[in-house]
Coordinates of N, CA and C in Angstrom, one line a residue:
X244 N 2.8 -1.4 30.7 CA 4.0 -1.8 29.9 C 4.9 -0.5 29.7
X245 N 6.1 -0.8 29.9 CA 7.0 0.5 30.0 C 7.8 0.7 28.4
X246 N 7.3 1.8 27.8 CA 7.7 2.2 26.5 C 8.9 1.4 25.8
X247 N 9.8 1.1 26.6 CA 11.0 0.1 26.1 C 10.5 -0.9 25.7
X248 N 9.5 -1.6 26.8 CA 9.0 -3.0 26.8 C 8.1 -3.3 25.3
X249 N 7.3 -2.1 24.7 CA 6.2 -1.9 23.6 C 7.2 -2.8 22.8
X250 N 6.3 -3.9 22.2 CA 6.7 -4.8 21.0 C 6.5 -3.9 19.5
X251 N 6.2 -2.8 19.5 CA 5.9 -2.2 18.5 C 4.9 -2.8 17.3
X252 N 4.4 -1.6 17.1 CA 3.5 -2.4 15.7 C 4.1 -2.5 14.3
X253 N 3.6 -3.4 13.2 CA 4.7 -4.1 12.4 C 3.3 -4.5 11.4
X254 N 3.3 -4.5 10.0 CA 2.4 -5.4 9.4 C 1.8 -4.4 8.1
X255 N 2.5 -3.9 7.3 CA 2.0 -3.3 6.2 C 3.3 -3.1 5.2
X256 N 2.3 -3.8 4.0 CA 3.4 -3.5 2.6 C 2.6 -2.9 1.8
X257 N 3.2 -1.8 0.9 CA 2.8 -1.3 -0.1 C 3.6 -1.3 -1.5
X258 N 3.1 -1.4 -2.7 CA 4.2 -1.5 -3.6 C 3.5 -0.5 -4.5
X259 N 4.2 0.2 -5.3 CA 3.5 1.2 -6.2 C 4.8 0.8 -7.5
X260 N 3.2 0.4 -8.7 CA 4.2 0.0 -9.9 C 3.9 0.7 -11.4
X261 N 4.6 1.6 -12.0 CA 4.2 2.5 -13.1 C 4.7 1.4 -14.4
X262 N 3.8 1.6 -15.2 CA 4.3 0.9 -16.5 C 2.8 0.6 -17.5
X263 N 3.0 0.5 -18.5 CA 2.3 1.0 -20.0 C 1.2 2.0 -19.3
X264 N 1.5 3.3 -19.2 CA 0.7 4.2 -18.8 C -0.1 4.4 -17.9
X265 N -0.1 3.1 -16.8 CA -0.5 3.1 -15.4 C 0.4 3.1 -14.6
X266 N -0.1 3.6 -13.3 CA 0.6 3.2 -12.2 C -0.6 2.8 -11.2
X267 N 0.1 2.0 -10.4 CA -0.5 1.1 -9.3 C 0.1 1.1 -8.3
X268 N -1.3 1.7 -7.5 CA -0.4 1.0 -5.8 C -1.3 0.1 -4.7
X269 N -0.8 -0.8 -4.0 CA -1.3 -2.2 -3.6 C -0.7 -2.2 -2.7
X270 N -2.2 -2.5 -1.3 CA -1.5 -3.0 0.3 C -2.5 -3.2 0.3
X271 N -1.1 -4.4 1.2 CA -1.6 -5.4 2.3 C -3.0 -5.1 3.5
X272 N -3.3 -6.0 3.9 CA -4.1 -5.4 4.8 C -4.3 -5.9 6.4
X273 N -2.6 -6.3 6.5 CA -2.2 -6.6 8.0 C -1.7 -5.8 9.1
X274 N -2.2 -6.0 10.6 CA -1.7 -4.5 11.5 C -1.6 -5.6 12.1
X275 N 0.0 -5.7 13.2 CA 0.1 -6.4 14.0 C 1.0 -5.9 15.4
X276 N 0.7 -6.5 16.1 CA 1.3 -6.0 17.6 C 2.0 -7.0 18.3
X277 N 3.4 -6.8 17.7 CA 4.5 -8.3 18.2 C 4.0 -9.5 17.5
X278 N 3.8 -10.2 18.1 CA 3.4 -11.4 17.1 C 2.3 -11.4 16.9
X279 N 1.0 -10.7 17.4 CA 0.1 -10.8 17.5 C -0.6 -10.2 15.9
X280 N -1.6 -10.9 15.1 CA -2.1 -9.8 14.1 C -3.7 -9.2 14.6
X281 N -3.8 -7.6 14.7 CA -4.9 -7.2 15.3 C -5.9 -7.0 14.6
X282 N -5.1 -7.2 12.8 CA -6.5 -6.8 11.5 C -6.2 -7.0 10.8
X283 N -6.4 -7.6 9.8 CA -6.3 -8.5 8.7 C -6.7 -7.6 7.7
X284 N -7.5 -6.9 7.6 CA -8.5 -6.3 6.7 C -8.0 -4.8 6.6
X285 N -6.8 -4.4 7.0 CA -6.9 -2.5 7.1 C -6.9 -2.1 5.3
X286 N -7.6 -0.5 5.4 CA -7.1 -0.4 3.8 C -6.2 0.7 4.2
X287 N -5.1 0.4 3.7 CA -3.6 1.3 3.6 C -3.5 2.0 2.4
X288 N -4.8 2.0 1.2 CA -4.1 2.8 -0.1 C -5.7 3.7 0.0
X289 N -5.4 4.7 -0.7 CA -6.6 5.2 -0.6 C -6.8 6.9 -2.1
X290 N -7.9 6.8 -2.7 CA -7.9 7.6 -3.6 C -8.6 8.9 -3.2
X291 N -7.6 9.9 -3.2 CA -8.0 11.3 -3.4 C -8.2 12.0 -4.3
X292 N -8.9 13.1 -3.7 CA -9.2 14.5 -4.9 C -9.4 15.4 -4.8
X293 N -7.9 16.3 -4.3 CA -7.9 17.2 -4.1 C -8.1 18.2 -5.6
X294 N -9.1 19.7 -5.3 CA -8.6 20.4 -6.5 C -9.1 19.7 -7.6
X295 N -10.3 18.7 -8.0 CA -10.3 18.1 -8.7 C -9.3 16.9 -9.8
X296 N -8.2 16.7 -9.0 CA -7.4 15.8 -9.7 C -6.6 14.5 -8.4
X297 N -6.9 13.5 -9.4 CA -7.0 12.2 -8.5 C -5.5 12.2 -8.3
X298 N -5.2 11.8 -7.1 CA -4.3 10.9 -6.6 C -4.4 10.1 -5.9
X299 N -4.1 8.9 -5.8 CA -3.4 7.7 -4.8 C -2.1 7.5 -3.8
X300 N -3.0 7.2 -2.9 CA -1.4 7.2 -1.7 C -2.0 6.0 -0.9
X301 N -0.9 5.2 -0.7 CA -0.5 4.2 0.5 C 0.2 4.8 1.2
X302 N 0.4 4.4 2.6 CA 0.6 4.4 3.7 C 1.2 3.2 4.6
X303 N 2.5 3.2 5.3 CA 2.9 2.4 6.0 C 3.3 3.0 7.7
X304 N 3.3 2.6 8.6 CA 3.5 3.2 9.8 C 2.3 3.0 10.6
X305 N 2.1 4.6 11.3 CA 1.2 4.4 12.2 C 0.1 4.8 11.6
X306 N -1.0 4.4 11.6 CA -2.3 4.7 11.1 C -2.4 6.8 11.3
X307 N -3.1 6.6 12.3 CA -2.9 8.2 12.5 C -2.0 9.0 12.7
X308 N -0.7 9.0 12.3 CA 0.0 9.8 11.8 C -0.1 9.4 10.0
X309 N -0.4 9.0 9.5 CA -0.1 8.4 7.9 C -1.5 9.5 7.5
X310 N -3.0 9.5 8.1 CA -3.8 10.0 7.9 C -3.7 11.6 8.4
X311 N -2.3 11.8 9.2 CA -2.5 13.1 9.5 C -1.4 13.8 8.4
X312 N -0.7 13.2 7.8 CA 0.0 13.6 6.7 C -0.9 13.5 5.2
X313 N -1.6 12.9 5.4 CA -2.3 12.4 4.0 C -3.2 13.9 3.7
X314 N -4.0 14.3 4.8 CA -4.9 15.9 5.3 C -3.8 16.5 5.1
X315 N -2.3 16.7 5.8 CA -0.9 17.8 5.2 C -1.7 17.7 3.6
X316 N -1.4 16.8 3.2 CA -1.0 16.3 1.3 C -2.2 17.0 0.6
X317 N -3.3 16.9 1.4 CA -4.0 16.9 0.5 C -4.2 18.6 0.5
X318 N -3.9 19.4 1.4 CA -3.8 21.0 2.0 C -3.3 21.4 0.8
X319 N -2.5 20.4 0.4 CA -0.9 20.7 0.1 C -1.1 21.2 -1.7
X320 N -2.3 19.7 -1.7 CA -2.5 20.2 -3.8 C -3.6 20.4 -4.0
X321 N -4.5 21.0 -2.7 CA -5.4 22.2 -2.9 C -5.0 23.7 -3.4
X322 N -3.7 23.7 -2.9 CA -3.1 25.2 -2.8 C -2.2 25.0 -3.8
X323 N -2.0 24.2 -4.2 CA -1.2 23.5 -6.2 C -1.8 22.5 -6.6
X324 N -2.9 23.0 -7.3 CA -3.7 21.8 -8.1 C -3.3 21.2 -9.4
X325 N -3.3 20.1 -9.3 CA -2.3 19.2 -10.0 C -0.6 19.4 -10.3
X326 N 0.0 19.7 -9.0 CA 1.5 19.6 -9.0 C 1.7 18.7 -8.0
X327 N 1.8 17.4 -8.1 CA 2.0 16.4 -7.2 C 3.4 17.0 -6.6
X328 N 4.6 17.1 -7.4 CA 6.2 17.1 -6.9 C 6.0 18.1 -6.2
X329 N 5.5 19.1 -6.4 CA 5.7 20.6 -5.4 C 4.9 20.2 -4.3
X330 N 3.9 19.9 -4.0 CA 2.6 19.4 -3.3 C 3.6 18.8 -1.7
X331 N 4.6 17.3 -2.7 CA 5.0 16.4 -2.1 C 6.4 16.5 -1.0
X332 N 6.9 17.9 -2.2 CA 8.2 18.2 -1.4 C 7.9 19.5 -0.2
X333 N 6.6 20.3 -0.6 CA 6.3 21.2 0.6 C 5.9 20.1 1.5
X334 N 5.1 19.7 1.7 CA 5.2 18.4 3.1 C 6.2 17.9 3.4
X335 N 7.1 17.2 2.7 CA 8.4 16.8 3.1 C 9.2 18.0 3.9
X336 N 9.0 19.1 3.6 CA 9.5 20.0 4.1 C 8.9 20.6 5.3
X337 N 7.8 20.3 5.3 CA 7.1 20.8 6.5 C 7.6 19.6 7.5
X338 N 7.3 18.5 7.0 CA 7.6 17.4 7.5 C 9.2 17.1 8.5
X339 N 10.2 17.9 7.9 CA 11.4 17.4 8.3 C 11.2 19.1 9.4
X340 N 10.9 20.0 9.2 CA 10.8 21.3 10.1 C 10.5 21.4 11.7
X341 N 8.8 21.0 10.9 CA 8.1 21.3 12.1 C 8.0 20.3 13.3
X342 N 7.6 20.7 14.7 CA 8.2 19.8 15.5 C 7.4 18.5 15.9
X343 N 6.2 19.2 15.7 CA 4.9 18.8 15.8 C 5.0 17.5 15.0
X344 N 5.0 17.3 13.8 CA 5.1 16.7 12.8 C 6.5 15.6 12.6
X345 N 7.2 16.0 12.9 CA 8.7 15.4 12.7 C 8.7 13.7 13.5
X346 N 7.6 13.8 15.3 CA 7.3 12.8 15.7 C 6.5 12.0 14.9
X347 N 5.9 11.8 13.9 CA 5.1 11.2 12.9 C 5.6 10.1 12.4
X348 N 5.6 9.2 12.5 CA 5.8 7.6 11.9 C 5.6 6.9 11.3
X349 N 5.5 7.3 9.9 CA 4.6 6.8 8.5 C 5.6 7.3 7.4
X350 N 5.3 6.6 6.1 CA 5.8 6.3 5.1 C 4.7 7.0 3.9
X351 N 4.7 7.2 3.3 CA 3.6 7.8 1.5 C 4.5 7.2 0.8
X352 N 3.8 6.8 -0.2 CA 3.6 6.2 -1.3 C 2.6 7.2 -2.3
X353 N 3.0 7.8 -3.4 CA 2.1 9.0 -3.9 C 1.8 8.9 -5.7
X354 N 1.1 9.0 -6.1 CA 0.8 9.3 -7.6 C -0.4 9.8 -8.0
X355 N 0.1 10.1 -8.9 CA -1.1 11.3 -9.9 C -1.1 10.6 -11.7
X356 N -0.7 9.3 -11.3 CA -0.6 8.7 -12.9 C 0.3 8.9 -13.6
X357 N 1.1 10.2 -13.4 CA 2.3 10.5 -14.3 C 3.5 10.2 -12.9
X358 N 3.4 10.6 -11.9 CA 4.9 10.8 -10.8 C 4.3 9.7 -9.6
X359 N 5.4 9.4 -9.5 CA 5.4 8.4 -8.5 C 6.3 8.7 -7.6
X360 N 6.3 8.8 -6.0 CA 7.2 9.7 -4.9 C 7.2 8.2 -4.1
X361 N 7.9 8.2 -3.0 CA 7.9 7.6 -1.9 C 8.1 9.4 -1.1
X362 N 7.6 9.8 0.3 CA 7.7 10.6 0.7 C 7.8 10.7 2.4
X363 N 9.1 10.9 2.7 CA 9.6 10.3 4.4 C 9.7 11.2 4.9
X364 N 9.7 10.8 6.3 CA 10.2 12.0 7.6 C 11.7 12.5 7.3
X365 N 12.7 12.1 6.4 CA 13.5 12.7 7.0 C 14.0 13.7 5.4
X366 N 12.5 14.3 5.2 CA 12.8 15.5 4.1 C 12.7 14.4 2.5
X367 N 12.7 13.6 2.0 CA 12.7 12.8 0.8 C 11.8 12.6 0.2
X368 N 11.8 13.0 -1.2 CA 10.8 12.6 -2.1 C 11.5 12.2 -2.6
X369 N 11.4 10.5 -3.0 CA 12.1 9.6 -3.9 C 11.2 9.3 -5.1
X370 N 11.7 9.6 -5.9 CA 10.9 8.6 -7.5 C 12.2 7.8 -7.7
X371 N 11.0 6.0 -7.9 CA 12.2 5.3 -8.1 C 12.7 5.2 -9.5
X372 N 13.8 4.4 -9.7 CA 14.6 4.6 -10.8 C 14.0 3.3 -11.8
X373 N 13.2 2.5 -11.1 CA 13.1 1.3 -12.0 C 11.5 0.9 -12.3
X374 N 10.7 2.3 -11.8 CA 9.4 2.5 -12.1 C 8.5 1.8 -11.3
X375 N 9.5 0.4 -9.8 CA 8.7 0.0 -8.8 C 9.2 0.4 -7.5
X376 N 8.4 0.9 -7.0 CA 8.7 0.7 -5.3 C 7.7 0.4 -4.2
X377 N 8.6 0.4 -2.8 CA 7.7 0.1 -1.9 C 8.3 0.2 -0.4
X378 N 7.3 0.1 0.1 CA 7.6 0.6 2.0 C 6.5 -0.3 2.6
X379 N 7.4 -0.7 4.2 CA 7.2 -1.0 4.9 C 7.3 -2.2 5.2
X380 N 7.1 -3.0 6.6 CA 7.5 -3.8 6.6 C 7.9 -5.6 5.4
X381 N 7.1 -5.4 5.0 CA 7.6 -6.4 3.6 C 8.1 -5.8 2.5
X382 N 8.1 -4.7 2.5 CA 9.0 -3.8 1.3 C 9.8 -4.2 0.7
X383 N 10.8 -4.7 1.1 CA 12.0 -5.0 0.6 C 12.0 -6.6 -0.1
X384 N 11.0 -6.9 -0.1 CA 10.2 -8.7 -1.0 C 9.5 -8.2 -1.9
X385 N 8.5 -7.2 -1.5 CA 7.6 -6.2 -2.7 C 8.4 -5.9 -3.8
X386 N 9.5 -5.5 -3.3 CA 10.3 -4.7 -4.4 C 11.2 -5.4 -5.6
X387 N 11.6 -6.5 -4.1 CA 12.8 -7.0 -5.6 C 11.4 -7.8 -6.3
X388 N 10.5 -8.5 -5.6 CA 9.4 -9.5 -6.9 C 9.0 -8.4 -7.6
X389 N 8.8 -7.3 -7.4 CA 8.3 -6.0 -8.2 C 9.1 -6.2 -9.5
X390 N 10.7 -5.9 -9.2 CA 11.6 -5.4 -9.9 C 11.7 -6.8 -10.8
X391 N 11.6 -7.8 -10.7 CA 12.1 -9.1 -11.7 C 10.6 -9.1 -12.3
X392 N 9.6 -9.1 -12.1 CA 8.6 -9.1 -12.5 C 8.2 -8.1 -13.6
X393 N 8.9 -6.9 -13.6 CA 8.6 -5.8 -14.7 C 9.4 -6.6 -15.8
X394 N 10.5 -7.3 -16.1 CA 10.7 -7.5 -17.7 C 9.4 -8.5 -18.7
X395 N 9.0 -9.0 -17.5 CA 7.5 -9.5 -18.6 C 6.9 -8.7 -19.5
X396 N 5.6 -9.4 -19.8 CA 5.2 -9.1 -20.3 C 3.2 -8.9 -19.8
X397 N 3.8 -8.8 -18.3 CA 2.7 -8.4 -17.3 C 2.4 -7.2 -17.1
X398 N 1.0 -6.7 -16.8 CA 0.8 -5.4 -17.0 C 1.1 -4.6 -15.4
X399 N 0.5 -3.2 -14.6 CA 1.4 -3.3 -14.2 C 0.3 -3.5 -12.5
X400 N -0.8 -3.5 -12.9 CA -1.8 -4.4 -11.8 C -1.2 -6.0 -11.8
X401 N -0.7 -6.8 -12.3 CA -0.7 -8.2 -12.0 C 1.0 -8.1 -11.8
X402 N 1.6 -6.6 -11.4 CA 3.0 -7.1 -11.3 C 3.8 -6.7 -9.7
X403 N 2.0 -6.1 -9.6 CA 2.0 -5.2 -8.2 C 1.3 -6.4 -7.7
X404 N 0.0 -6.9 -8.0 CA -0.6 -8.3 -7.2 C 0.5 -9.5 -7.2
X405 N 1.1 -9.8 -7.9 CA 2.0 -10.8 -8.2 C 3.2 -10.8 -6.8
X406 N 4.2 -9.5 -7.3 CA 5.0 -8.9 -6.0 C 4.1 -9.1 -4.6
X407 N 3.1 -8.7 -4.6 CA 2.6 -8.5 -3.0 C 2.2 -10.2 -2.6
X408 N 2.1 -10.9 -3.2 CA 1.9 -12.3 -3.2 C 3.2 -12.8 -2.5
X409 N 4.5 -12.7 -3.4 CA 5.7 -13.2 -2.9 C 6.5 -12.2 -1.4
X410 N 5.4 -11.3 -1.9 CA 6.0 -10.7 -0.2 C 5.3 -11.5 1.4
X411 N 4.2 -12.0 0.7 CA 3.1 -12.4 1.6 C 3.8 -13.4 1.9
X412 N 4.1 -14.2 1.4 CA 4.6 -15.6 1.4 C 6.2 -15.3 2.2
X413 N 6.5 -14.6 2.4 CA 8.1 -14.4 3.1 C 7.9 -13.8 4.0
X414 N 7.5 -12.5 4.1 CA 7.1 -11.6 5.6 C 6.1 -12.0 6.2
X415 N 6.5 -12.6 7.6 CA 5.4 -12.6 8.6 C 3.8 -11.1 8.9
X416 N 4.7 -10.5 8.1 CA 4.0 -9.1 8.6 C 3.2 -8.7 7.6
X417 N 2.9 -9.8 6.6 CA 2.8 -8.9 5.6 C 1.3 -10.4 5.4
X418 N 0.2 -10.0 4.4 CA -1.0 -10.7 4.1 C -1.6 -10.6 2.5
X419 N -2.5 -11.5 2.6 CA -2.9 -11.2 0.9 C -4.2 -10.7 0.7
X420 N -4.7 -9.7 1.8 CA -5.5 -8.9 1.6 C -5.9 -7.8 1.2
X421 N -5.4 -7.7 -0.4 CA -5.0 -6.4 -1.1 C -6.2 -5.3 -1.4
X422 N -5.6 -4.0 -1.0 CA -6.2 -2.9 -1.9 C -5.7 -2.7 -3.0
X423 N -6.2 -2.3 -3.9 CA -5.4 -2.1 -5.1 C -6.0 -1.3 -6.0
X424 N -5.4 0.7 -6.0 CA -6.0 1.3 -6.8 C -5.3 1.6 -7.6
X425 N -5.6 1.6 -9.1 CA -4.9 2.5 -10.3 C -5.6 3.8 -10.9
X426 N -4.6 4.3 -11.6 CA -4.6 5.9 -12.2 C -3.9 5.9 -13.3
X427 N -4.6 6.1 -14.3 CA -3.4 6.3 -15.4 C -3.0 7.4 -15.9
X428 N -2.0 8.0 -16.4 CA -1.8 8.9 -17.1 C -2.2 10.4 -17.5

């Protein structure tokens, strides 16, 4: 099959949602190839510890590039232990430089309980403005059910399971086989 022809792979949501002293982040656990789904079951969120201090990152894209940035990340707050934003923006910056790296096709999703980043190829560390976000293919379902769901009186695990539900139900790409780790504060 000639590179044009690749239907590309497609099938991960992540949402990461801060509120009464936690944050949460939750994925999907779909990998699919054109219409095809190849795994129902992936885990896309995953808890580290670097340096002795926990973080959580999801991941959207390509498996091994997301895992080969995650090893950047974690390089990253070995050598600044517990400074997520410094940690996140040297990667980002290595990220947008180097050449090697720049081909890399993945999304982060990041927290340490207090900061919440989204963290992209093209140099950005975003913290969102409304305490929810998310990437990847159902992202943009994650987010707004994220965002109407925070004026409850839901905490912020059942606002991140809730959102990833109404994403499931709209995106073909997206499933209700959640990971879901929290960190608080």
């Amino acid at each position: 099959m000639a590179d044009n022809e690749f239907p590309g792979w497609h099938g991960t949501t992540i949402i990461g949602v801060r509120k009464g002293g936690k944050v949460v982040i939750a994925g999907d656990g779909q990998v699919s190839l054109g219409q095809t789904v190849i795994k129902g079951t992936a885990r896309k969120v995953r808890r580290i510890s670097p340096g002795g201090y926990d973080v959580v990152a999801g991941f959207a894209g390509s498996t091994a590039d997301a895992f080969t940035l995650l090893e950047r990340l974690e390089t990253k707050l070995e050598a600044t232990p517990g400074q997520l934003q410094r940690a996140s923006v040297e990667l980002a910056k290595d990220w947008r430089t180097d050449k090697y790296l720049q081909k890399l096709e993945a999304m982060l999703i990041v927290t340490d309980g207090k900061d919440l980043y989204v963290i992209t190829g093209a140099g950005d560390v975003l913290e969102p403005e409304h305490d929810v976000t998310a990437i990847g293919s159902g992202g943009n379902y994650a987010l707004a059910a994220g965002r109407a769901l925070m004026e409850g009186d839901l905490d912020a695990e059942e606002v991140a399971r809730r959102a990833m539900a109404i994403a499931a139900d709209i995106c073909v790409y997206t499933n209700g086989n959640l990971t879901v780790e929290t960190i608080e504060a």
